[in-house]
Amino acid sequence: MTTLLNRYFRIANGLNGTDWLLPTFARFLFAASLLGYFWASAMTKLGDGFLGLFSPSTGAYAQIFPKAFEAVGYNSSELGIFHWAVVMAGTYAEFILPALIVLGLFTRLASLGMIGFIAVQSLTDLYGHGGIAHIETLGAWFDRLPDGVILDQRGFWMLLLLTLVIKGAGPLSLDRILLIRNALSARPAAQA
């Protein structure tokens, strides 16, 4: 039994030295499972042509402000500058924040931004689109069923992003390159 425990602790100590592994795999998993989801969602919010970058689609308003959009008879011109600004910020966030995470650039900030984005997205799905009335959408923790869209699925998304907030991007990232470059330029000339 002592030999088995010694092996276990030796392996555990070895894993403690692999701080690079978790953030690297977290970014890979984000790229493999969520990057396409967020970019496809953002594409549905862009209007037509080049000017669509500044003029959101009507579907964007329906996704982000469902009740306000319904209240104005689905006429986006009846919504104000606030609605336009929020829709555009949300659209750009769905492109920029995932790209920063995958590149490993400002990863902690981008991950924190994505956590906020997912929280707002989840609240909109629950209260704006009526998901709160459907237990299969909300889900429940400790119910032995891992298929709830909000509590189960997005809980795992948050855990993945929280890992990146705490651990950073890992060694295969632009953050690491910037950190090394900054450290080298901060050294006194005599040490160089």
GROMACS .gro file of C-alpha atoms in nm:
model
  192
    1MET     CA    1   0.000   0.000   0.000
    2THR     CA    2   0.286   0.240   0.081
    3THR     CA    3   0.441   0.176  -0.262
    4LEU     CA    4   0.111   0.255  -0.430
    5LEU     CA    5   0.072   0.580  -0.232
    6ASN     CA    6   0.431   0.681  -0.309
    7ARG     CA    7   0.369   0.629  -0.681
    8TYR     CA    8   0.048   0.829  -0.662
    9PHE     CA    9   0.220   1.122  -0.487
   10ARG     CA   10   0.515   1.110  -0.730
   11ILE     CA   11   0.274   1.131  -1.026
   12ALA     CA   12   0.072   1.406  -0.855
   13ASN     CA   13   0.388   1.610  -0.789
   14GLY     CA   14   0.491   1.566  -1.151
   15LEU     CA   15   0.153   1.696  -1.267
   16ASN     CA   16   0.187   1.998  -1.038
   17GLY     CA   17   0.480   2.105  -1.253
   18THR     CA   18   0.275   2.106  -1.575
   19ASP     CA   19   0.109   2.446  -1.535
   20TRP     CA   20   0.123   2.496  -1.910
   21LEU     CA   21  -0.101   2.198  -1.985
   22LEU     CA   22  -0.438   2.317  -1.853
   23PRO     CA   23  -0.451   2.663  -2.019
   24THR     CA   24  -0.318   2.523  -2.347
   25PHE     CA   25  -0.587   2.254  -2.357
   26ALA     CA   26  -0.854   2.504  -2.244
   27ARG     CA   27  -0.773   2.732  -2.539
   28PHE     CA   28  -0.769   2.434  -2.776
   29LEU     CA   29  -1.108   2.315  -2.646
   30PHE     CA   30  -1.248   2.668  -2.680
   31ALA     CA   31  -1.126   2.684  -3.042
   32ALA     CA   32  -1.259   2.336  -3.120
   33SER     CA   33  -1.603   2.377  -2.965
   34LEU     CA   34  -1.701   2.742  -2.914
   35LEU     CA   35  -1.514   2.959  -3.167
   36GLY     CA   36  -1.733   2.849  -3.459
   37TYR     CA   37  -2.048   2.882  -3.247
   38PHE     CA   38  -1.981   3.244  -3.156
   39TRP     CA   39  -1.860   3.347  -3.501
   40ALA     CA   40  -2.164   3.189  -3.670
   41SER     CA   41  -2.387   3.370  -3.421
   42ALA     CA   42  -2.210   3.700  -3.492
   43MET     CA   43  -2.248   3.651  -3.868
   44THR     CA   44  -2.628   3.633  -3.828
   45LYS     CA   45  -2.618   3.978  -3.669
   46LEU     CA   46  -2.440   4.157  -3.956
   47GLY     CA   47  -2.639   4.343  -4.217
   48ASP     CA   48  -2.588   4.309  -4.592
   49GLY     CA   49  -2.270   4.409  -4.772
   50PHE     CA   50  -1.978   4.608  -4.636
   51LEU     CA   51  -2.206   4.853  -4.456
   52GLY     CA   52  -2.349   4.555  -4.269
   53LEU     CA   53  -2.051   4.594  -4.038
   54PHE     CA   54  -2.221   4.909  -3.909
   55SER     CA   55  -2.584   4.825  -3.975
   56PRO     CA   56  -2.704   4.516  -3.789
   57SER     CA   57  -2.957   4.275  -3.933
   58THR     CA   58  -3.312   4.272  -3.805
   59GLY     CA   59  -3.235   3.930  -3.659
   60ALA     CA   60  -2.971   4.092  -3.439
   61TYR     CA   61  -3.235   4.302  -3.268
   62ALA     CA   62  -3.462   3.999  -3.237
   63GLN     CA   63  -3.182   3.801  -3.071
   64ILE     CA   64  -3.058   4.068  -2.831
   65PHE     CA   65  -3.371   4.274  -2.757
   66PRO     CA   66  -3.660   4.035  -2.829
   67LYS     CA   67  -3.925   4.209  -2.620
   68ALA     CA   68  -3.827   4.563  -2.720
   69PHE     CA   69  -3.817   4.459  -3.087
   70GLU     CA   70  -4.161   4.301  -3.059
   71ALA     CA   71  -4.295   4.615  -2.886
   72VAL     CA   72  -4.202   4.831  -3.187
   73GLY     CA   73  -4.367   4.593  -3.433
   74TYR     CA   74  -4.035   4.441  -3.547
   75ASN     CA   75  -3.932   4.772  -3.703
   76SER     CA   76  -3.567   4.827  -3.609
   77SER     CA   77  -3.582   5.193  -3.714
   78GLU     CA   78  -3.810   5.252  -3.415
   79LEU     CA   79  -3.534   5.147  -3.175
   80GLY     CA   80  -3.287   5.406  -3.049
   81ILE     CA   81  -2.912   5.458  -3.060
   82PHE     CA   82  -2.877   5.265  -2.733
   83HIS     CA   83  -3.020   4.950  -2.893
   84TRP     CA   84  -2.798   4.993  -3.199
   85ALA     CA   85  -2.486   5.042  -2.984
   86VAL     CA   86  -2.558   4.736  -2.770
   87VAL     CA   87  -2.627   4.519  -3.076
   88MET     CA   88  -2.308   4.634  -3.247
   89ALA     CA   89  -2.099   4.588  -2.930
   90GLY     CA   90  -2.240   4.238  -2.884
   91THR     CA   91  -2.174   4.151  -3.247
   92TYR     CA   92  -1.815   4.273  -3.239
   93ALA     CA   93  -1.759   4.100  -2.904
   94GLU     CA   94  -1.863   3.768  -3.059
   95PHE     CA   95  -1.591   3.810  -3.321
   96ILE     CA   96  -1.311   3.975  -3.124
   97LEU     CA   97  -1.316   3.806  -2.782
   98PRO     CA   98  -1.308   3.447  -2.915
   99ALA     CA   99  -1.033   3.540  -3.162
  100LEU     CA  100  -0.823   3.689  -2.878
  101ILE     CA  101  -0.869   3.373  -2.671
  102VAL     CA  102  -0.765   3.143  -2.956
  103LEU     CA  103  -0.462   3.359  -3.036
  104GLY     CA  104  -0.374   3.382  -2.668
  105LEU     CA  105  -0.367   3.761  -2.676
  106PHE     CA  106  -0.494   3.946  -2.367
  107THR     CA  107  -0.642   3.609  -2.278
  108ARG     CA  108  -0.738   3.688  -1.920
  109LEU     CA  109  -0.930   4.002  -2.019
  110ALA     CA  110  -1.090   3.835  -2.322
  111SER     CA  111  -1.199   3.539  -2.110
  112LEU     CA  112  -1.343   3.770  -1.847
  113GLY     CA  113  -1.528   3.953  -2.125
  114MET     CA  114  -1.664   3.623  -2.256
  115ILE     CA  115  -1.785   3.528  -1.908
  116GLY     CA  116  -1.982   3.854  -1.898
  117PHE     CA  117  -2.106   3.798  -2.253
  118ILE     CA  118  -2.230   3.448  -2.172
  119ALA     CA  119  -2.401   3.571  -1.855
  120VAL     CA  120  -2.590   3.837  -2.054
  121GLN     CA  121  -2.662   3.585  -2.332
  122SER     CA  122  -2.803   3.340  -2.078
  123LEU     CA  123  -3.021   3.601  -1.908
  124THR     CA  124  -3.152   3.711  -2.249
  125ASP     CA  125  -3.231   3.349  -2.340
  126LEU     CA  126  -3.407   3.295  -2.008
  127TYR     CA  127  -3.603   3.618  -1.970
  128GLY     CA  128  -3.607   3.776  -2.315
  129HIS     CA  129  -3.687   3.460  -2.510
  130GLY     CA  130  -3.889   3.290  -2.235
  131GLY     CA  131  -3.649   3.006  -2.164
  132ILE     CA  132  -3.711   3.039  -1.790
  133ALA     CA  133  -4.054   2.882  -1.845
  134HIS     CA  134  -3.900   2.571  -2.000
  135ILE     CA  135  -3.718   2.350  -1.752
  136GLU     CA  136  -3.530   2.173  -2.034
  137THR     CA  137  -3.374   2.505  -2.137
  138LEU     CA  138  -3.283   2.616  -1.786
  139GLY     CA  139  -3.182   2.271  -1.668
  140ALA     CA  140  -3.107   2.187  -1.308
  141TRP     CA  141  -2.795   2.100  -1.119
  142PHE     CA  142  -2.769   1.775  -0.924
  143ASP     CA  143  -3.047   1.616  -1.132
  144ARG     CA  144  -2.829   1.347  -1.302
  145LEU     CA  145  -2.910   1.494  -1.647
  146PRO     CA  146  -2.626   1.696  -1.805
  147ASP     CA  147  -2.831   1.839  -2.092
  148GLY     CA  148  -2.965   2.170  -1.959
  149VAL     CA  149  -2.867   2.447  -2.202
  150ILE     CA  150  -2.816   2.720  -1.944
  151LEU     CA  151  -2.709   2.571  -1.612
  152ASP     CA  152  -2.526   2.264  -1.741
  153GLN     CA  153  -2.381   2.359  -2.079
  154ARG     CA  154  -2.298   2.720  -2.005
  155GLY     CA  155  -2.166   2.624  -1.663
  156PHE     CA  156  -1.896   2.424  -1.839
  157TRP     CA  157  -1.827   2.716  -2.072
  158MET     CA  158  -1.779   2.941  -1.770
  159LEU     CA  159  -1.545   2.690  -1.603
  160LEU     CA  160  -1.331   2.672  -1.917
  161LEU     CA  161  -1.313   3.053  -1.936
  162LEU     CA  162  -1.250   3.089  -1.563
  163THR     CA  163  -0.954   2.852  -1.606
  164LEU     CA  164  -0.810   3.096  -1.860
  165VAL     CA  165  -0.876   3.397  -1.635
  166ILE     CA  166  -0.686   3.230  -1.350
  167LYS     CA  167  -0.413   3.044  -1.539
  168GLY     CA  168  -0.362   3.269  -1.841
  169ALA     CA  169  -0.304   3.154  -2.197
  170GLY     CA  170  -0.014   2.915  -2.147
  171PRO     CA  171   0.320   2.905  -2.328
  172LEU     CA  172   0.188   2.876  -2.685
  173SER     CA  173   0.036   3.221  -2.697
  174LEU     CA  174   0.091   3.578  -2.803
  175ASP     CA  175   0.062   3.676  -2.436
  176ARG     CA  176   0.379   3.475  -2.366
  177ILE     CA  177   0.563   3.638  -2.655
  178LEU     CA  178   0.463   3.984  -2.530
  179LEU     CA  179   0.563   3.891  -2.175
  180ILE     CA  180   0.907   3.773  -2.287
  181ARG     CA  181   0.957   4.078  -2.511
  182ASN     CA  182   0.851   4.310  -2.228
  183ALA     CA  183   1.081   4.134  -1.980
  184LEU     CA  184   1.376   4.165  -2.218
  185SER     CA  185   1.316   4.533  -2.287
  186ALA     CA  186   1.276   4.607  -1.914
  187ARG     CA  187   1.621   4.468  -1.827
  188PRO     CA  188   1.897   4.721  -1.767
  189ALA     CA  189   2.146   4.756  -2.051
  190ALA     CA  190   2.427   4.609  -1.841
  191GLN     CA  191   2.243   4.278  -1.806
  192ALA     CA  192   2.169   4.250  -2.177
   0.00000   0.00000   0.00000
